[in-house]
Amino acid sequence: MHELIRDITLCILFAWGLGLLAHFFRQPLILAYLIAGFSIGPFGIGWVKSQESISVISELGLIFMLFMIGLEIDLKKIVRAGRVILFAAGAQLVGGCLLGIVFFMGIGLSMGGGGFDALYLTIACALSSTVIIVKVLYEKRELDTLPGRITLGVLVLQDIFAILFLAVQPSLADLKIGVILLSVGRVGVLVATALVLSRYVLPRLFHHIARRPELILLGALAWCFLIGEIAEQLHLSREMGSLVAGVSLSTFPYALDVTAKVTTLRDFFITLFFVALGMTIPIPSLSVIGLALIIAAFTVISRVATTFTPLYLMKQGLRASLLPAINLAQISEFSLVVIQTGVVAGHIQTQTASAVSFAFVILAVLSTFAIMRSDQITRASIGPLKRIGIRDLDDGHAADAGHEAGHGEARRVVILGFFRAASALLSEIERRNPGFLDQLTVIDFNPNVFRTLADRGLHVIYGDISNVDTLVHAGVGKAELIILSVPDSLLKGADNEKLVRHVRTINPTARIVATADLLADVADLYAAGADYVTVTRISDAHELYAVIEAADAGLLQDKRAELDAQLAERREVLP
């Protein structure tokens, strides 16, 4: 017992120290935790040698990690997922698995007879890292963009796929129809039990303890371990049970509160899991390093092929097809979980598991840099793709039959970039002066915006507004009024000041309306050539002050009714 406490102390100290270094050098924290575990484990300094300690630390971390993954899986969002996301995720998973089986069996890895290295590698390479992707996209403010939503939708469905694999994983050595049905039946009993209890029992209990944070935390932990123990009694794994426990809580009313309370513990135990995983990684031989590089290369190539292709075939355009492929091109932390369960079950060789860990590290570093620079990578790729005959939506023939939206030069008024402010503006014009729409042109590279506006009969040109050639070929030089309504925080490859300078160079006489994020930007935009600069915080402040006045006068309900009436009349492209 004392040895376990000492080992946990060493894990936390080294994880913290190397985590600080990773933070300063902008590297993934998971990488720091793996290195910390390797450093103090039996293959490093050797300060932690007890296999029992490593096993206990790893299992606790794994249980909490899967519980939190389950909590973050929103079943309602999966049900509401659009056709594009569902098709893209399905094609990526099916295509990735087929390619993986063929490739890994082709290089001589086992598939049956007690060894399932090829299968486990296939599953591991089919999953992408939620931790890395969400962190980087959040920092880039791209979670709410079309490529960001597609990426997150694919991630959620990947997690569901991993759950299904974990359900049948204990029976791989004797994989018969009857055994599969028995496993599925056991999982069904577990899920039904968890859902019934979380639907009819837990809400009442949590309602009574809602004001006692320590009891909410304790209740969540008790639920996690209870479902884990039920899973163990059903001859499933505690890890599988903890995942189901999280999923069953994800849709009940106190899910957000539970997630907030458990987050700190989650981070602690996830740290322990990755440190413990690092302890199991031996000093790599040349064969392990070689296999790790092969796994990493296959993951990137297969992910790009299986993500880009279905999105492109669904006419999402080159940019919206390439960005999710770049975002998803790494191995998931969930993959390490799957591999670890395979090692424990004796399904996969330790050497293969080590190669996956090294591949994870390689891709974690490279993928972080790639996602941070995904816009530059995409722009550099689009030209060569077009040259080999892959058309984008700016090709007139790529538009749906009957649409002339992508043809012709810009009209008198041009909206450069289309996000929520432009969507609201368009709705306002439709309400007040519908005839003015015939004088408008929208230039944007969101394929959904392109199709929706084209379906409504508006003149829309598909293109990247940060590219000067796009502006020239679109005929912006002949426009009379040019509106830039997208704030700097959402623009890619340029900012409002740079766009104003480009537009002013192309069209010296046009009136240019730009948008400023900061008050300090206003003067710079006027100096760049803007004729008018909107500052959205000022209009927001006017609206909020009017709401305060209505509240003080007892007219807040009237104010709300007025707004509701306006909302009912609006037909926005981006709700």
Coordinates of C-alpha atoms in Angstrom, one line a residue:
M1 CA 0.0 0.0 0.0
H2 CA 2.8 2.4 1.0
E3 CA 4.6 1.5 -2.3
L4 CA 1.5 2.4 -4.3
I5 CA 1.2 5.8 -2.6
R6 CA 4.9 6.5 -3.3
D7 CA 4.4 5.4 -6.9
I8 CA 1.4 7.7 -7.4
T9 CA 3.4 10.6 -5.9
L10 CA 6.2 10.1 -8.4
C11 CA 3.7 9.9 -11.2
I12 CA 2.1 13.2 -10.3
L13 CA 5.4 15.0 -9.7
F14 CA 7.0 13.9 -13.0
A15 CA 3.7 14.5 -14.9
W16 CA 3.5 18.0 -13.5
G17 CA 7.2 18.9 -14.2
L18 CA 7.1 17.6 -17.8
G19 CA 3.6 19.0 -18.3
L20 CA 5.0 22.5 -17.5
L21 CA 7.7 22.0 -20.1
A22 CA 5.1 20.8 -22.7
H23 CA 3.0 23.9 -21.9
F24 CA 5.9 26.3 -22.4
F25 CA 6.9 24.6 -25.7
R26 CA 3.2 24.3 -26.8
Q27 CA 3.3 20.5 -27.0
P28 CA 0.4 18.1 -26.2
L29 CA 0.2 17.3 -22.4
I30 CA -0.5 13.7 -23.2
L31 CA 3.0 13.5 -24.7
A32 CA 4.5 14.9 -21.5
Y33 CA 2.6 12.3 -19.4
L34 CA 3.8 9.4 -21.6
I35 CA 7.4 10.6 -21.3
A36 CA 7.0 11.0 -17.6
G37 CA 5.8 7.4 -17.2
F38 CA 8.6 6.1 -19.4
S39 CA 11.2 8.1 -17.4
I40 CA 10.2 6.7 -14.0
G41 CA 9.0 3.3 -15.1
P42 CA 10.9 0.0 -15.3
F43 CA 12.4 0.8 -18.7
G44 CA 13.6 4.2 -17.6
I45 CA 15.1 5.3 -14.3
G46 CA 13.3 2.4 -12.7
W47 CA 11.9 4.2 -9.7
V48 CA 8.5 2.5 -10.2
K49 CA 8.9 -1.2 -10.7
S50 CA 5.9 -2.8 -9.2
Q51 CA 3.7 -4.2 -11.9
E52 CA 0.8 -4.3 -9.5
S53 CA 1.1 -0.5 -8.9
I54 CA 1.3 0.1 -12.6
S55 CA -1.8 -2.1 -13.2
V56 CA -3.9 -0.4 -10.5
I57 CA -2.9 3.1 -11.6
S58 CA -3.7 2.3 -15.2
E59 CA -7.1 0.7 -14.5
L60 CA -8.3 3.5 -12.3
G61 CA -7.2 6.1 -14.9
L62 CA -8.9 4.0 -17.7
I63 CA -12.2 3.7 -15.8
F64 CA -12.4 7.5 -15.2
M65 CA -11.3 8.3 -18.7
L66 CA -14.0 6.2 -20.2
F67 CA -16.6 7.5 -17.8
M68 CA -15.8 11.1 -18.9
I69 CA -15.8 10.1 -22.6
G70 CA -19.2 8.7 -22.0
L71 CA -20.4 11.9 -20.3
E72 CA -19.4 13.9 -23.3
I73 CA -21.2 11.7 -25.9
D74 CA -24.5 13.5 -26.6
L75 CA -26.9 11.0 -28.0
K76 CA -29.3 13.8 -29.0
K77 CA -26.7 15.4 -31.2
I78 CA -26.0 12.1 -32.9
V79 CA -29.7 11.7 -33.7
R80 CA -29.8 15.3 -35.0
A81 CA -26.5 14.9 -37.0
G82 CA -26.9 15.9 -40.6
R83 CA -26.7 13.6 -43.6
V84 CA -23.2 14.9 -44.4
I85 CA -21.8 14.1 -41.0
L86 CA -23.4 10.6 -40.8
F87 CA -22.3 9.7 -44.3
A88 CA -18.8 11.1 -43.8
A89 CA -18.3 9.3 -40.5
G90 CA -19.7 6.0 -41.8
A91 CA -17.5 6.1 -44.9
Q92 CA -14.4 7.0 -42.8
L93 CA -14.9 4.2 -40.3
V94 CA -15.8 1.5 -42.9
G95 CA -13.2 2.6 -45.4
G96 CA -10.5 2.9 -42.7
C97 CA -11.3 -0.6 -41.3
L98 CA -11.2 -2.2 -44.8
L99 CA -8.0 -0.5 -45.7
G100 CA -6.5 -1.4 -42.3
I101 CA -7.3 -5.1 -42.4
V102 CA -5.9 -5.4 -46.0
F103 CA -2.8 -3.3 -45.2
F104 CA -1.8 -4.8 -41.8
M105 CA -2.5 -8.4 -42.8
G106 CA -0.5 -7.6 -46.0
I107 CA 2.6 -6.7 -44.0
G108 CA 2.3 -9.9 -42.0
L109 CA 0.5 -9.1 -38.8
S110 CA -1.7 -11.8 -37.2
M111 CA -5.4 -12.0 -37.7
G112 CA -6.8 -15.0 -35.8
G113 CA -5.4 -18.0 -34.0
G114 CA -5.2 -16.1 -30.7
G115 CA -3.4 -13.1 -32.2
F116 CA -5.3 -10.1 -33.4
D117 CA -2.6 -7.5 -34.0
A118 CA -3.9 -6.6 -37.4
L119 CA -7.5 -6.1 -36.1
Y120 CA -6.4 -4.0 -33.1
L121 CA -4.2 -1.8 -35.2
T122 CA -7.0 -1.3 -37.7
I123 CA -9.4 -0.2 -34.9
A124 CA -6.7 2.1 -33.4
C125 CA -5.9 3.7 -36.7
A126 CA -9.6 4.4 -37.4
L127 CA -10.0 6.6 -34.4
S128 CA -8.9 10.2 -34.0
S129 CA -7.9 12.2 -30.9
T130 CA -10.8 14.1 -29.3
V131 CA -8.4 15.8 -26.8
I132 CA -6.0 17.2 -29.4
I133 CA -8.6 18.2 -32.0
V134 CA -11.0 20.0 -29.6
K135 CA -8.2 21.8 -27.8
V136 CA -6.6 23.1 -31.1
L137 CA -9.9 23.9 -32.8
Y138 CA -11.1 25.8 -29.7
E139 CA -7.9 27.9 -29.7
K140 CA -8.5 28.6 -33.4
R141 CA -12.2 29.4 -32.8
E142 CA -13.1 26.9 -35.5
L143 CA -15.4 24.6 -33.5
D144 CA -18.5 26.3 -34.9
T145 CA -17.4 26.4 -38.5
L146 CA -18.6 23.9 -41.0
P147 CA -15.4 21.9 -41.1
G148 CA -15.3 22.0 -37.3
R149 CA -18.8 20.7 -36.9
I150 CA -18.1 17.9 -39.4
T151 CA -14.9 17.0 -37.5
L152 CA -16.8 16.9 -34.1
G153 CA -19.6 14.8 -35.6
V154 CA -17.1 12.2 -36.9
L155 CA -15.4 12.1 -33.5
V156 CA -18.6 11.3 -31.7
L157 CA -19.5 8.5 -34.1
Q158 CA -16.0 7.2 -33.8
D159 CA -16.5 6.9 -30.0
I160 CA -19.7 5.0 -30.6
F161 CA -17.8 2.6 -32.9
A162 CA -15.2 2.1 -30.2
I163 CA -17.9 1.2 -27.7
L164 CA -19.3 -1.4 -30.0
F165 CA -15.8 -2.9 -30.5
L166 CA -15.2 -3.0 -26.7
A167 CA -18.5 -4.9 -26.4
V168 CA -17.3 -7.8 -28.5
Q169 CA -13.6 -7.5 -27.6
P170 CA -13.7 -10.1 -24.7
S171 CA -15.1 -12.7 -27.1
L172 CA -12.6 -12.3 -30.0
A173 CA -10.8 -15.6 -29.3
D174 CA -14.1 -17.5 -29.8
L175 CA -15.9 -15.3 -32.2
K176 CA -19.0 -17.2 -33.3
I177 CA -22.5 -15.9 -34.0
G178 CA -23.8 -17.3 -30.7
V179 CA -20.9 -15.7 -28.8
I180 CA -21.4 -12.4 -30.5
L181 CA -25.2 -12.5 -29.8
L182 CA -24.4 -13.3 -26.2
S183 CA -22.0 -10.4 -25.9
V184 CA -24.5 -8.1 -27.5
G185 CA -27.2 -9.4 -25.2
R186 CA -25.1 -8.7 -22.1
V187 CA -24.3 -5.2 -23.4
G188 CA -28.1 -4.7 -24.0
V189 CA -28.8 -5.7 -20.4
L190 CA -26.2 -3.4 -19.1
V191 CA -27.3 -0.5 -21.2
A192 CA -31.0 -1.1 -20.4
T193 CA -30.2 -1.3 -16.6
A194 CA -28.2 1.9 -16.8
L195 CA -30.8 3.8 -18.8
V196 CA -33.7 2.7 -16.6
L197 CA -31.9 3.7 -13.4
S198 CA -30.7 7.0 -14.9
R199 CA -34.2 7.8 -16.2
Y200 CA -36.3 7.0 -13.2
V201 CA -34.1 6.8 -10.1
L202 CA -31.1 9.1 -10.5
P203 CA -33.0 12.3 -11.2
R204 CA -34.9 12.0 -7.9
L205 CA -31.8 11.4 -6.0
F206 CA -29.8 14.2 -7.6
H207 CA -32.7 16.6 -7.2
H208 CA -32.5 16.1 -3.4
I209 CA -28.7 16.6 -3.3
A210 CA -28.5 19.3 -6.0
R211 CA -27.3 21.9 -3.5
R212 CA -24.6 19.6 -2.0
P213 CA -21.7 19.6 -4.4
E214 CA -19.8 17.0 -2.5
L215 CA -22.7 14.6 -2.7
I216 CA -23.2 15.2 -6.4
L217 CA -19.5 14.3 -7.0
L218 CA -19.8 11.2 -4.7
G219 CA -23.0 10.2 -6.4
A220 CA -21.4 10.4 -9.9
L221 CA -18.4 8.3 -8.7
A222 CA -20.8 5.8 -7.0
W223 CA -22.8 5.5 -10.3
C224 CA -19.6 4.9 -12.3
F225 CA -18.4 2.1 -10.1
L226 CA -21.8 0.6 -9.7
I227 CA -22.4 0.2 -13.4
G228 CA -18.8 -1.0 -13.7
E229 CA -19.4 -3.7 -11.2
I230 CA -22.6 -4.8 -12.9
A231 CA -20.6 -5.0 -16.1
E232 CA -18.1 -7.2 -14.4
Q233 CA -20.8 -9.5 -13.1
L234 CA -22.1 -9.8 -16.7
H235 CA -18.7 -10.9 -17.8
L236 CA -18.0 -7.6 -19.5
S237 CA -15.3 -5.2 -18.3
R238 CA -15.4 -2.5 -15.7
E239 CA -14.1 -0.2 -18.3
M240 CA -17.0 -1.0 -20.6
G241 CA -19.3 -0.4 -17.6
S242 CA -17.8 3.0 -16.8
L243 CA -18.3 4.1 -20.5
V244 CA -22.0 3.0 -20.4
A245 CA -22.4 4.8 -17.0
G246 CA -21.1 8.0 -18.6
V247 CA -23.3 7.7 -21.7
S248 CA -26.4 7.0 -19.6
L249 CA -25.8 10.2 -17.6
S250 CA -25.0 12.4 -20.6
T251 CA -28.7 13.2 -21.4
F252 CA -30.1 13.5 -17.9
P253 CA -30.8 16.9 -16.4
Y254 CA -27.8 17.1 -14.1
A255 CA -25.2 16.0 -16.7
L256 CA -23.6 19.4 -17.0
D257 CA -23.3 19.7 -13.2
V258 CA -21.9 16.2 -12.9
T259 CA -19.4 16.9 -15.7
A260 CA -18.3 20.1 -14.0
K261 CA -17.8 18.4 -10.6
V262 CA -16.0 15.4 -12.0
T263 CA -13.7 17.3 -14.4
T264 CA -10.9 17.8 -11.8
L265 CA -10.9 14.1 -10.8
R266 CA -11.0 13.2 -14.5
D267 CA -7.9 15.2 -15.2
F268 CA -6.1 13.6 -12.3
F269 CA -6.9 10.0 -13.3
I270 CA -6.4 10.6 -17.0
T271 CA -2.9 11.8 -16.1
L272 CA -2.4 8.7 -14.1
F273 CA -3.5 6.5 -17.0
F274 CA -1.1 8.0 -19.5
V275 CA 1.7 8.0 -17.1
A276 CA 1.1 4.3 -16.3
L277 CA 0.9 3.7 -20.1
G278 CA 4.2 5.3 -20.5
M279 CA 5.7 3.0 -17.9
T280 CA 4.8 0.0 -20.1
I281 CA 6.6 1.3 -23.1
P282 CA 10.0 -0.3 -23.5
I283 CA 13.1 1.3 -25.1
P284 CA 12.2 0.9 -28.7
S285 CA 14.1 -1.4 -31.0
L286 CA 14.5 -0.5 -34.6
S287 CA 11.7 -2.9 -35.6
V288 CA 9.3 -1.1 -33.2
I289 CA 10.3 2.3 -34.5
G290 CA 9.9 1.1 -38.0
L291 CA 6.4 -0.3 -37.3
A292 CA 5.5 3.0 -35.5
L293 CA 6.4 5.0 -38.6
I294 CA 4.5 2.6 -40.8
I295 CA 1.4 2.9 -38.5
A296 CA 1.7 6.7 -38.5
A297 CA 2.0 7.0 -42.3
F298 CA -0.9 4.6 -42.8
T299 CA -3.1 6.6 -40.4
V300 CA -2.5 9.9 -42.2
I301 CA -2.9 8.5 -45.7
S302 CA -6.0 6.4 -44.9
R303 CA -7.6 9.2 -42.9
V304 CA -7.2 11.7 -45.7
A305 CA -8.5 9.2 -48.3
T306 CA -11.5 8.1 -46.2
T307 CA -12.5 11.5 -45.0
F308 CA -11.8 13.7 -48.0
T309 CA -13.4 11.4 -50.6
P310 CA -17.0 11.1 -49.1
L311 CA -17.1 14.8 -48.3
Y312 CA -16.0 15.7 -51.8
L313 CA -18.5 13.3 -53.4
M314 CA -21.2 15.1 -51.3
K315 CA -20.1 18.3 -53.0
Q316 CA -18.7 20.0 -49.9
G317 CA -15.9 21.6 -52.0
L318 CA -12.2 21.1 -51.7
R319 CA -11.7 23.2 -48.6
A320 CA -14.5 21.8 -46.5
S321 CA -13.4 18.3 -47.5
L322 CA -9.7 18.8 -46.8
L323 CA -9.9 20.5 -43.4
P324 CA -11.7 17.7 -41.6
A325 CA -9.3 15.2 -43.1
I326 CA -6.4 17.3 -41.8
N327 CA -8.1 17.7 -38.4
L328 CA -8.7 13.9 -38.0
A329 CA -5.2 12.7 -39.1
Q330 CA -3.9 11.3 -35.8
I331 CA -4.4 8.4 -33.5
S332 CA -6.9 8.7 -30.6
E333 CA -6.2 8.4 -26.9
F334 CA -9.2 6.0 -27.1
S335 CA -7.0 3.9 -29.4
L336 CA -4.5 3.5 -26.6
V337 CA -7.4 2.4 -24.4
V338 CA -8.4 -0.2 -27.0
I339 CA -4.8 -1.4 -27.4
Q340 CA -4.3 -1.7 -23.7
T341 CA -7.4 -3.8 -23.3
G342 CA -6.0 -6.0 -26.1
V343 CA -2.7 -6.4 -24.2
V344 CA -4.5 -7.4 -21.0
A345 CA -6.6 -9.9 -22.9
G346 CA -3.5 -11.4 -24.6
H347 CA -4.8 -10.5 -28.1
I348 CA -1.9 -8.3 -29.1
Q349 CA 1.8 -8.5 -28.7
T350 CA 3.6 -6.0 -26.4
Q351 CA 5.9 -5.0 -29.3
T352 CA 2.9 -4.0 -31.4
A353 CA 1.3 -2.1 -28.5
S354 CA 4.6 -0.2 -28.0
A355 CA 4.6 0.7 -31.7
V356 CA 1.1 2.2 -31.5
S357 CA 2.2 4.3 -28.5
F358 CA 5.1 5.7 -30.4
A359 CA 2.9 6.3 -33.5
F360 CA 0.5 8.2 -31.2
V361 CA 3.3 10.4 -29.9
I362 CA 4.6 11.1 -33.4
L363 CA 1.2 12.0 -34.7
A364 CA 0.2 14.0 -31.6
V365 CA 3.1 16.4 -32.2
L366 CA 2.8 16.5 -36.1
S367 CA -1.0 16.8 -36.0
T368 CA -1.0 19.7 -33.6
F369 CA 1.2 21.7 -35.9
A370 CA -0.8 20.6 -39.0
I371 CA -4.2 21.6 -37.5
M372 CA -2.7 25.0 -36.4
R373 CA -1.6 25.5 -40.0
S374 CA -4.5 23.7 -41.7
D375 CA -5.6 26.8 -43.7
Q376 CA -2.2 27.2 -45.2
I377 CA -2.0 23.5 -46.0
T378 CA -5.4 23.6 -47.6
R379 CA -4.6 26.6 -49.8
A380 CA -1.4 25.0 -50.9
S381 CA -3.2 21.7 -51.8
I382 CA -6.1 23.1 -53.7
G383 CA -4.0 24.3 -56.7
P384 CA -2.3 21.0 -57.3
L385 CA -5.7 19.1 -56.9
K386 CA -7.3 21.3 -59.5
R387 CA -4.4 20.8 -61.8
I388 CA -4.9 17.1 -61.8
G389 CA -8.5 17.5 -62.7
I390 CA -10.3 17.6 -59.3
R391 CA -12.9 20.3 -59.6
D392 CA -14.0 22.7 -56.9
L393 CA -17.3 24.4 -56.4
D394 CA -16.0 27.5 -58.2
D395 CA -16.1 25.4 -61.4
G396 CA -19.4 26.2 -63.0
H397 CA -20.0 22.6 -63.8
A398 CA -19.7 21.7 -60.1
A399 CA -22.9 23.6 -59.2
D400 CA -26.1 21.7 -59.2
A401 CA -27.9 21.5 -62.5
G402 CA -30.0 24.6 -63.2
H403 CA -28.0 26.9 -60.9
E404 CA -26.3 29.8 -62.5
A405 CA -25.1 31.0 -59.1
G406 CA -21.4 30.4 -59.7
H407 CA -21.4 32.3 -63.1
G408 CA -20.9 35.9 -64.0
E409 CA -19.2 38.8 -62.4
A410 CA -20.1 40.5 -59.1
R411 CA -23.1 42.9 -59.1
R412 CA -23.4 46.4 -57.7
V413 CA -23.2 45.4 -54.0
V414 CA -20.9 42.7 -52.9
I415 CA -20.8 40.9 -49.5
L416 CA -17.3 39.4 -48.9
G417 CA -17.6 36.5 -46.6
F418 CA -20.9 35.1 -45.2
F419 CA -21.4 34.4 -41.5
R420 CA -24.1 35.3 -39.0
A421 CA -24.0 39.1 -39.4
A422 CA -24.4 38.7 -43.2
S423 CA -27.1 36.1 -42.7
A424 CA -29.0 38.6 -40.5
L425 CA -28.4 41.4 -43.0
L426 CA -29.8 39.3 -45.9
S427 CA -32.9 38.5 -43.9
E428 CA -33.4 42.2 -43.1
I429 CA -33.1 43.1 -46.8
E430 CA -35.7 40.4 -47.7
R431 CA -38.1 41.9 -45.1
R432 CA -37.6 45.5 -46.0
N433 CA -36.6 45.7 -49.7
P434 CA -36.7 42.3 -51.5
G435 CA -35.9 44.0 -54.9
F436 CA -32.5 45.0 -53.6
L437 CA -31.5 41.3 -53.5
D438 CA -31.1 41.4 -57.3
Q439 CA -28.3 43.9 -56.9
L440 CA -26.4 41.7 -54.4
T441 CA -23.5 39.2 -54.9
V442 CA -22.1 37.0 -52.0
I443 CA -18.6 35.6 -52.2
D444 CA -17.8 32.8 -49.7
F445 CA -16.3 29.3 -49.5
N446 CA -18.9 27.6 -47.3
P447 CA -20.6 25.0 -49.6
N448 CA -23.8 25.0 -47.5
V449 CA -24.0 28.8 -47.9
F450 CA -23.3 28.5 -51.6
R451 CA -26.1 25.9 -52.2
T452 CA -28.7 27.6 -49.9
L453 CA -28.2 31.0 -51.5
A454 CA -28.2 29.5 -55.0
D455 CA -31.5 27.7 -54.2
R456 CA -33.0 31.0 -53.1
G457 CA -32.0 32.5 -56.4
L458 CA -29.3 34.9 -55.2
H459 CA -26.1 35.5 -57.0
V460 CA -23.3 33.7 -55.1
I461 CA -19.7 33.0 -56.1
Y462 CA -17.8 30.3 -54.4
G463 CA -14.3 31.4 -53.5
D464 CA -11.7 32.3 -50.8
I465 CA -12.0 36.1 -50.2
S466 CA -8.5 36.2 -48.7
N467 CA -7.2 35.3 -52.2
V468 CA -6.7 38.4 -54.3
D469 CA -7.1 36.4 -57.5
T470 CA -10.6 35.3 -56.3
L471 CA -11.6 39.0 -55.9
V472 CA -10.2 40.0 -59.3
H473 CA -11.9 37.1 -61.2
A474 CA -15.2 37.7 -59.3
G475 CA -15.3 41.2 -60.7
V476 CA -15.1 43.0 -57.4
G477 CA -13.3 45.8 -59.2
K478 CA -16.6 46.9 -60.8
A479 CA -18.7 46.9 -57.6
E480 CA -20.0 50.1 -56.1
L481 CA -20.5 49.0 -52.5
I482 CA -18.5 46.3 -50.8
I483 CA -19.4 44.9 -47.3
L484 CA -17.0 43.0 -45.0
S485 CA -19.1 41.7 -42.2
V486 CA -17.0 38.8 -40.9
P487 CA -14.9 39.7 -37.8
D488 CA -11.2 39.2 -37.7
S489 CA -11.5 36.3 -35.2
L490 CA -13.4 34.2 -37.9
L491 CA -11.5 35.2 -41.0
K492 CA -9.0 32.8 -42.4
G493 CA -5.8 33.9 -44.2
A494 CA -6.5 37.6 -43.8
D495 CA -8.0 40.2 -41.5
N496 CA -10.3 43.1 -42.3
E497 CA -7.5 45.6 -42.7
K498 CA -5.7 43.4 -45.2
L499 CA -9.0 42.8 -47.1
V500 CA -9.7 46.5 -47.2
R501 CA -6.3 47.2 -48.7
H502 CA -6.7 44.5 -51.3
V503 CA -10.2 45.7 -52.3
R504 CA -9.1 49.3 -52.4
T505 CA -6.2 48.4 -54.7
I506 CA -8.6 46.5 -57.0
N507 CA -11.4 49.1 -56.8
P508 CA -10.3 52.6 -56.0
T509 CA -13.8 54.1 -56.3
A510 CA -16.0 51.6 -54.4
R511 CA -17.5 52.5 -51.0
I512 CA -16.2 49.9 -48.5
V513 CA -17.9 49.0 -45.2
A514 CA -15.6 47.0 -42.8
T515 CA -16.0 45.4 -39.4
A516 CA -13.9 46.0 -36.3
D517 CA -13.4 43.6 -33.4
L518 CA -11.5 46.2 -31.3
L519 CA -12.0 49.9 -31.0
A520 CA -8.3 50.3 -31.7
D521 CA -8.9 48.7 -35.1
V522 CA -11.2 51.4 -36.3
A523 CA -8.5 54.0 -37.1
D524 CA -6.4 51.3 -38.9
L525 CA -9.3 50.3 -41.1
Y526 CA -10.0 53.9 -42.1
A527 CA -6.3 54.4 -42.9
A528 CA -6.4 51.2 -45.0
G529 CA -9.2 52.7 -47.2
A530 CA -12.5 51.9 -45.5
D531 CA -15.4 54.4 -45.9
Y532 CA -17.3 53.2 -42.9
V533 CA -16.5 50.8 -40.0
T534 CA -19.1 49.0 -38.0
V535 CA -18.4 48.1 -34.4
T536 CA -20.9 45.4 -33.4
R537 CA -20.4 46.0 -29.6
I538 CA -22.0 49.4 -30.0
S539 CA -25.2 48.1 -31.7
D540 CA -25.3 45.3 -29.1
A541 CA -25.0 47.9 -26.3
H542 CA -27.9 49.9 -27.8
E543 CA -30.1 46.8 -27.9
L544 CA -29.1 45.8 -24.3
Y545 CA -29.8 49.3 -23.0
A546 CA -33.3 49.2 -24.6
V547 CA -33.9 45.9 -22.9
I548 CA -32.9 47.4 -19.5
E549 CA -35.2 50.4 -20.1
A550 CA -38.1 48.0 -21.0
A551 CA -37.4 46.0 -17.8
D552 CA -37.4 49.1 -15.6
A553 CA -40.7 50.2 -17.2
G554 CA -42.3 46.8 -16.7
L555 CA -42.5 46.3 -20.4
L556 CA -40.0 43.4 -20.8
Q557 CA -42.7 41.0 -21.9
D558 CA -43.8 43.5 -24.6
K559 CA -40.2 43.8 -25.7
R560 CA -39.9 40.0 -25.9
A561 CA -43.1 39.7 -27.9
E562 CA -41.8 42.3 -30.3
L563 CA -38.6 40.3 -30.8
D564 CA -40.4 37.0 -31.1
A565 CA -42.5 38.5 -33.9
Q566 CA -39.4 39.7 -35.7
L567 CA -37.8 36.2 -35.3
A568 CA -40.9 34.5 -36.7
E569 CA -40.6 36.6 -39.9
R570 CA -36.9 35.9 -40.4
R571 CA -35.7 33.2 -42.9
E572 CA -31.9 33.2 -42.2
V573 CA -29.4 31.1 -44.0
L574 CA -27.4 30.5 -40.8
P575 CA -29.9 30.2 -38.0

